[in-house]
Each structure stands twice: as structure tokens, then as C-alpha cells.
C-alpha positions as protocol buffer text, in pm:
chain_id: "A"
residue {
  index: 1
  type: MET
  ca { x: -1586 y: -3772 z: -4424 }
}
residue {
  index: 2
  type: THR
  ca { x: -1895 y: -3570 z: -4503 }
}
residue {
  index: 3
  type: SER
  ca { x: -1898 y: -3394 z: -4836 }
}
residue {
  index: 4
  type: VAL
  ca { x: -1989 y: -3027 z: -4834 }
}
residue {
  index: 5
  type: SER
  ca { x: -2170 y: -2844 z: -5109 }
}
residue {
  index: 6
  type: SER
  ca { x: -2111 y: -2478 z: -5178 }
}
residue {
  index: 7
  type: ARG
  ca { x: -2401 y: -2395 z: -4945 }
}
residue {
  index: 8
  type: GLY
  ca { x: -2421 y: -2714 z: -4744 }
}
residue {
  index: 9
  type: VAL
  ca { x: -2351 y: -2810 z: -4386 }
}
residue {
  index: 10
  type: GLY
  ca { x: -2017 y: -2947 z: -4273 }
}
residue {
  index: 11
  type: GLU
  ca { x: -1945 y: -3223 z: -4021 }
}
residue {
  index: 12
  type: THR
  ca { x: -1977 y: -2979 z: -3730 }
}
residue {
  index: 13
  type: GLY
  ca { x: -2327 y: -2873 z: -3837 }
}
residue {
  index: 14
  type: ILE
  ca { x: -2205 y: -2522 z: -3923 }
}
residue {
  index: 15
  type: PRO
  ca { x: -2331 y: -2404 z: -4260 }
}
residue {
  index: 16
  type: VAL
  ca { x: -2060 y: -2358 z: -4518 }
}
residue {
  index: 17
  type: ALA
  ca { x: -2075 y: -2034 z: -4712 }
}
residue {
  index: 18
  type: ARG
  ca { x: -2028 y: -2012 z: -5084 }
}
residue {
  index: 19
  type: GLU
  ca { x: -1744 y: -1764 z: -5036 }
}
residue {
  index: 20
  type: CYS
  ca { x: -1573 y: -1617 z: -4732 }
}
residue {
  index: 21
  type: ARG
  ca { x: -1315 y: -1368 z: -4844 }
}
residue {
  index: 22
  type: GLY
  ca { x: -1190 y: -1265 z: -4500 }
}
residue {
  index: 23
  type: GLY
  ca { x: -1163 y: -893 z: -4554 }
}
residue {
  index: 24
  type: GLU
  ca { x: -864 y: -675 z: -4621 }
}
residue {
  index: 25
  type: ALA
  ca { x: -791 y: -543 z: -4272 }
}
residue {
  index: 26
  type: GLY
  ca { x: -426 y: -492 z: -4207 }
}
residue {
  index: 27
  type: ARG
  ca { x: -337 y: -424 z: -4572 }
}
residue {
  index: 28
  type: MET
  ca { x: -293 y: -53 z: -4527 }
}
residue {
  index: 29
  type: ALA
  ca { x: 88 y: -61 z: -4521 }
}
residue {
  index: 30
  type: SER
  ca { x: 339 y: -312 z: -4651 }
}
residue {
  index: 31
  type: ASP
  ca { x: 554 y: -299 z: -4336 }
}
residue {
  index: 32
  type: PRO
  ca { x: 392 y: -505 z: -4053 }
}
residue {
  index: 33
  type: LEU
  ca { x: 492 y: -254 z: -3784 }
}
residue {
  index: 34
  type: SER
  ca { x: 362 y: 36 z: -3987 }
}
residue {
  index: 35
  type: ALA
  ca { x: 39 y: -153 z: -4063 }
}
residue {
  index: 36
  type: GLU
  ca { x: -17 y: -221 z: -3692 }
}
residue {
  index: 37
  type: GLU
  ca { x: 40 y: 146 z: -3614 }
}
residue {
  index: 38
  type: ASP
  ca { x: -208 y: 244 z: -3889 }
}
residue {
  index: 39
  type: ARG
  ca { x: -461 y: -1 z: -3745 }
}
residue {
  index: 40
  type: ARG
  ca { x: -417 y: 138 z: -3393 }
}
residue {
  index: 41
  type: ARG
  ca { x: -467 y: 496 z: -3518 }
}
residue {
  index: 42
  type: VAL
  ca { x: -785 y: 403 z: -3709 }
}
residue {
  index: 43
  type: LEU
  ca { x: -931 y: 226 z: -3404 }
}
residue {
  index: 44
  type: GLN
  ca { x: -849 y: 523 z: -3179 }
}
residue {
  index: 45
  type: ARG
  ca { x: -1012 y: 762 z: -3424 }
}
residue {
  index: 46
  type: PHE
  ca { x: -1338 y: 570 z: -3467 }
}
residue {
  index: 47
  type: PHE
  ca { x: -1396 y: 404 z: -3128 }
}
residue {
  index: 48
  type: THR
  ca { x: -1456 y: 556 z: -2786 }
}
residue {
  index: 49
  type: PRO
  ca { x: -1249 y: 421 z: -2496 }
}
residue {
  index: 50
  type: ASP
  ca { x: -1549 y: 210 z: -2387 }
}
residue {
  index: 51
  type: GLY
  ca { x: -1571 y: 39 z: -2729 }
}
residue {
  index: 52
  type: ARG
  ca { x: -1853 y: 231 z: -2896 }
}
residue {
  index: 53
  type: LEU
  ca { x: -1815 y: 308 z: -3265 }
}
residue {
  index: 54
  type: MET
  ca { x: -1855 y: 684 z: -3310 }
}
residue {
  index: 55
  type: THR
  ca { x: -1909 y: 674 z: -3685 }
}
residue {
  index: 56
  type: ILE
  ca { x: -1882 y: 418 z: -3964 }
}
residue {
  index: 57
  type: PRO
  ca { x: -1584 y: 505 z: -4184 }
}
residue {
  index: 58
  type: VAL
  ca { x: -1659 y: 598 z: -4543 }
}
residue {
  index: 59
  type: ARG
  ca { x: -1315 y: 500 z: -4675 }
}
residue {
  index: 60
  type: HIS
  ca { x: -1307 y: 129 z: -4750 }
}
residue {
  index: 61
  type: VAL
  ca { x: -961 y: 64 z: -4602 }
}
residue {
  index: 62
  type: LYS
  ca { x: -1053 y: 225 z: -4270 }
}
residue {
  index: 63
  type: ARG
  ca { x: -1392 y: 52 z: -4268 }
}
residue {
  index: 64
  type: GLN
  ca { x: -1211 y: -283 z: -4311 }
}
residue {
  index: 65
  type: VAL
  ca { x: -1007 y: -214 z: -3996 }
}
residue {
  index: 66
  type: VAL
  ca { x: -1325 y: -125 z: -3805 }
}
residue {
  index: 67
  type: LEU
  ca { x: -1510 y: -433 z: -3932 }
}
residue {
  index: 68
  type: ASP
  ca { x: -1218 y: -658 z: -3838 }
}
residue {
  index: 69
  type: HIS
  ca { x: -1229 y: -513 z: -3488 }
}
residue {
  index: 70
  type: LEU
  ca { x: -1606 y: -564 z: -3465 }
}
residue {
  index: 71
  type: VAL
  ca { x: -1600 y: -924 z: -3592 }
}
residue {
  index: 72
  type: GLN
  ca { x: -1381 y: -1014 z: -3294 }
}
residue {
  index: 73
  type: ARG
  ca { x: -1708 y: -1008 z: -3093 }
}
residue {
  index: 74
  type: PHE
  ca { x: -1812 y: -1325 z: -3279 }
}
residue {
  index: 75
  type: GLU
  ca { x: -1659 y: -1659 z: -3188 }
}
residue {
  index: 76
  type: LEU
  ca { x: -1532 y: -1887 z: -3461 }
}
residue {
  index: 77
  type: GLY
  ca { x: -1747 y: -2196 z: -3506 }
}
residue {
  index: 78
  type: VAL
  ca { x: -2060 y: -2045 z: -3349 }
}
residue {
  index: 79
  type: VAL
  ca { x: -2381 y: -1990 z: -3546 }
}
residue {
  index: 80
  type: TYR
  ca { x: -2575 y: -1681 z: -3436 }
}
residue {
  index: 81
  type: PRO
  ca { x: -2943 y: -1602 z: -3492 }
}
residue {
  index: 82
  type: GLU
  ca { x: -3011 y: -1260 z: -3640 }
}
residue {
  index: 83
  type: SER
  ca { x: -3137 y: -1129 z: -3305 }
}
residue {
  index: 84
  type: GLU
  ca { x: -2804 y: -1206 z: -3138 }
}
residue {
  index: 85
  type: VAL
  ca { x: -2608 y: -1046 z: -3423 }
}
residue {
  index: 86
  type: ARG
  ca { x: -2829 y: -739 z: -3385 }
}
residue {
  index: 87
  type: ALA
  ca { x: -2767 y: -728 z: -3010 }
}
residue {
  index: 88
  type: LEU
  ca { x: -2389 y: -765 z: -3043 }
}
residue {
  index: 89
  type: LEU
  ca { x: -2362 y: -496 z: -3308 }
}
residue {
  index: 90
  type: SER
  ca { x: -2603 y: -260 z: -3128 }
}
residue {
  index: 91
  type: GLU
  ca { x: -2359 y: -256 z: -2837 }
}
residue {
  index: 92
  type: ALA
  ca { x: -2111 y: -86 z: -3070 }
}
residue {
  index: 93
  type: HIS
  ca { x: -2332 y: 139 z: -3285 }
}
residue {
  index: 94
  type: PRO
  ca { x: -2704 y: 216 z: -3331 }
}
residue {
  index: 95
  type: ASP
  ca { x: -2695 y: 137 z: -3705 }
}
residue {
  index: 96
  type: HIS
  ca { x: -2656 y: -238 z: -3653 }
}
residue {
  index: 97
  type: ALA
  ca { x: -2816 y: -311 z: -3993 }
}
residue {
  index: 98
  type: ALA
  ca { x: -2545 y: -123 z: -4184 }
}
residue {
  index: 99
  type: LEU
  ca { x: -2271 y: -292 z: -3981 }
}
residue {
  index: 100
  type: ARG
  ca { x: -2425 y: -636 z: -4041 }
}
residue {
  index: 101
  type: ARG
  ca { x: -2452 y: -565 z: -4414 }
}
residue {
  index: 102
  type: TYR
  ca { x: -2089 y: -451 z: -4435 }
}
residue {
  index: 103
  type: LEU
  ca { x: -1968 y: -752 z: -4234 }
}
residue {
  index: 104
  type: VAL
  ca { x: -2146 y: -989 z: -4474 }
}
residue {
  index: 105
  type: GLU
  ca { x: -2059 y: -802 z: -4795 }
}
residue {
  index: 106
  type: ASP
  ca { x: -1692 y: -779 z: -4702 }
}
residue {
  index: 107
  type: GLY
  ca { x: -1662 y: -1145 z: -4604 }
}
residue {
  index: 108
  type: PHE
  ca { x: -1628 y: -1118 z: -4227 }
}
residue {
  index: 109
  type: LEU
  ca { x: -1962 y: -1291 z: -4158 }
}
residue {
  index: 110
  type: ALA
  ca { x: -2155 y: -1538 z: -4369 }
}
residue {
  index: 111
  type: ARG
  ca { x: -2535 y: -1561 z: -4370 }
}
residue {
  index: 112
  type: GLU
  ca { x: -2795 y: -1818 z: -4460 }
}
residue {
  index: 113
  type: ASP
  ca { x: -3161 y: -1846 z: -4356 }
}
residue {
  index: 114
  type: GLY
  ca { x: -3130 y: -1578 z: -4087 }
}
residue {
  index: 115
  type: ARG
  ca { x: -2825 y: -1744 z: -3930 }
}
residue {
  index: 116
  type: TYR
  ca { x: -2480 y: -1588 z: -3924 }
}
residue {
  index: 117
  type: TRP
  ca { x: -2131 y: -1720 z: -3851 }
}
residue {
  index: 118
  type: ARG
  ca { x: -1787 y: -1573 z: -3856 }
}
residue {
  index: 119
  type: CYS
  ca { x: -1582 y: -1663 z: -4161 }
}
residue {
  index: 120
  type: GLY
  ca { x: -1324 y: -1386 z: -4177 }
}
residue {
  index: 121
  type: GLY
  ca { x: -1118 y: -1136 z: -3988 }
}
residue {
  index: 122
  type: THR
  ca { x: -792 y: -1168 z: -3805 }
}
residue {
  index: 123
  type: VAL
  ca { x: -738 y: -1441 z: -3549 }
}
residue {
  index: 124
  type: ASP
  ca { x: -505 y: -1408 z: -3250 }
}
residue {
  index: 125
  type: LEU
  ca { x: -301 y: -1728 z: -3275 }
}
residue {
  index: 126
  type: ASP
  ca { x: -138 y: -1660 z: -2939 }
}
residue {
  index: 127
  type: GLY
  ca { x: -479 y: -1693 z: -2774 }
}
residue {
  index: 128
  type: VAL
  ca { x: -553 y: -2027 z: -2942 }
}
């Protein structure tokens, strides 16, 4: 087994981040049904039907829901160059730099040497 440092590379060749917190999306309500309804309302309010983000939420809890939705565009286990991250986020909103910064700061994406990988967000276990 290959040992992994706090900023090293694991057996798969994917860099290992110092810390991936995974965000706080879905923590808006203690009841799972209520939380899912809150999530749905936030997504309807901030996204157009074709998937464009109309505005980046100011409130942290709502921004977490939006970021969790956006990180679903990134596949687990894939390392992305900055240009591809920019392209994926630009499809959703013109301020791709702010979205990228929020995704990294809030633990949805990790970054090292201009490479990014998903390390947080919800995962649909039914699709696995």
C-alpha cells in the first residue's frame, strides 16, 4: 500500500488534499423531507430551467446548496486542469472565478498546482 502525505498522491495518481470538508449542503432543516424541500426551493430560485445560475447567493446556507448542485458537474476521481474547470463553471455563470473560489474554500473541490478534483458534495448512491 502506498503511503499518502497530507499533500501527496495516492495509489490512483489523484492528488490528496490536506483537507476536504465536503460542504454543508442539506443542513438547512433537521427533517430530511423538509431539508429536501428547502433544497428544491433554493435551486428553483437561483437556477433557470436550462441550468444557468442567475445569481450567486449571498447567504452561506443557500450558497452551499448551489455549490453542491454545481459540483455535480465534476466526476469523482477525475483531475481537471484549470481551463476545464473554467469551462464547466462558465456554462452555469459568467463569474466562474468566484464559483471556483467558493467551491475550493467550502471544500467541494480541492486544488493543487492548477489541477482540481472533486472532494465534497452529495453523492447519489442509487446511481453508483
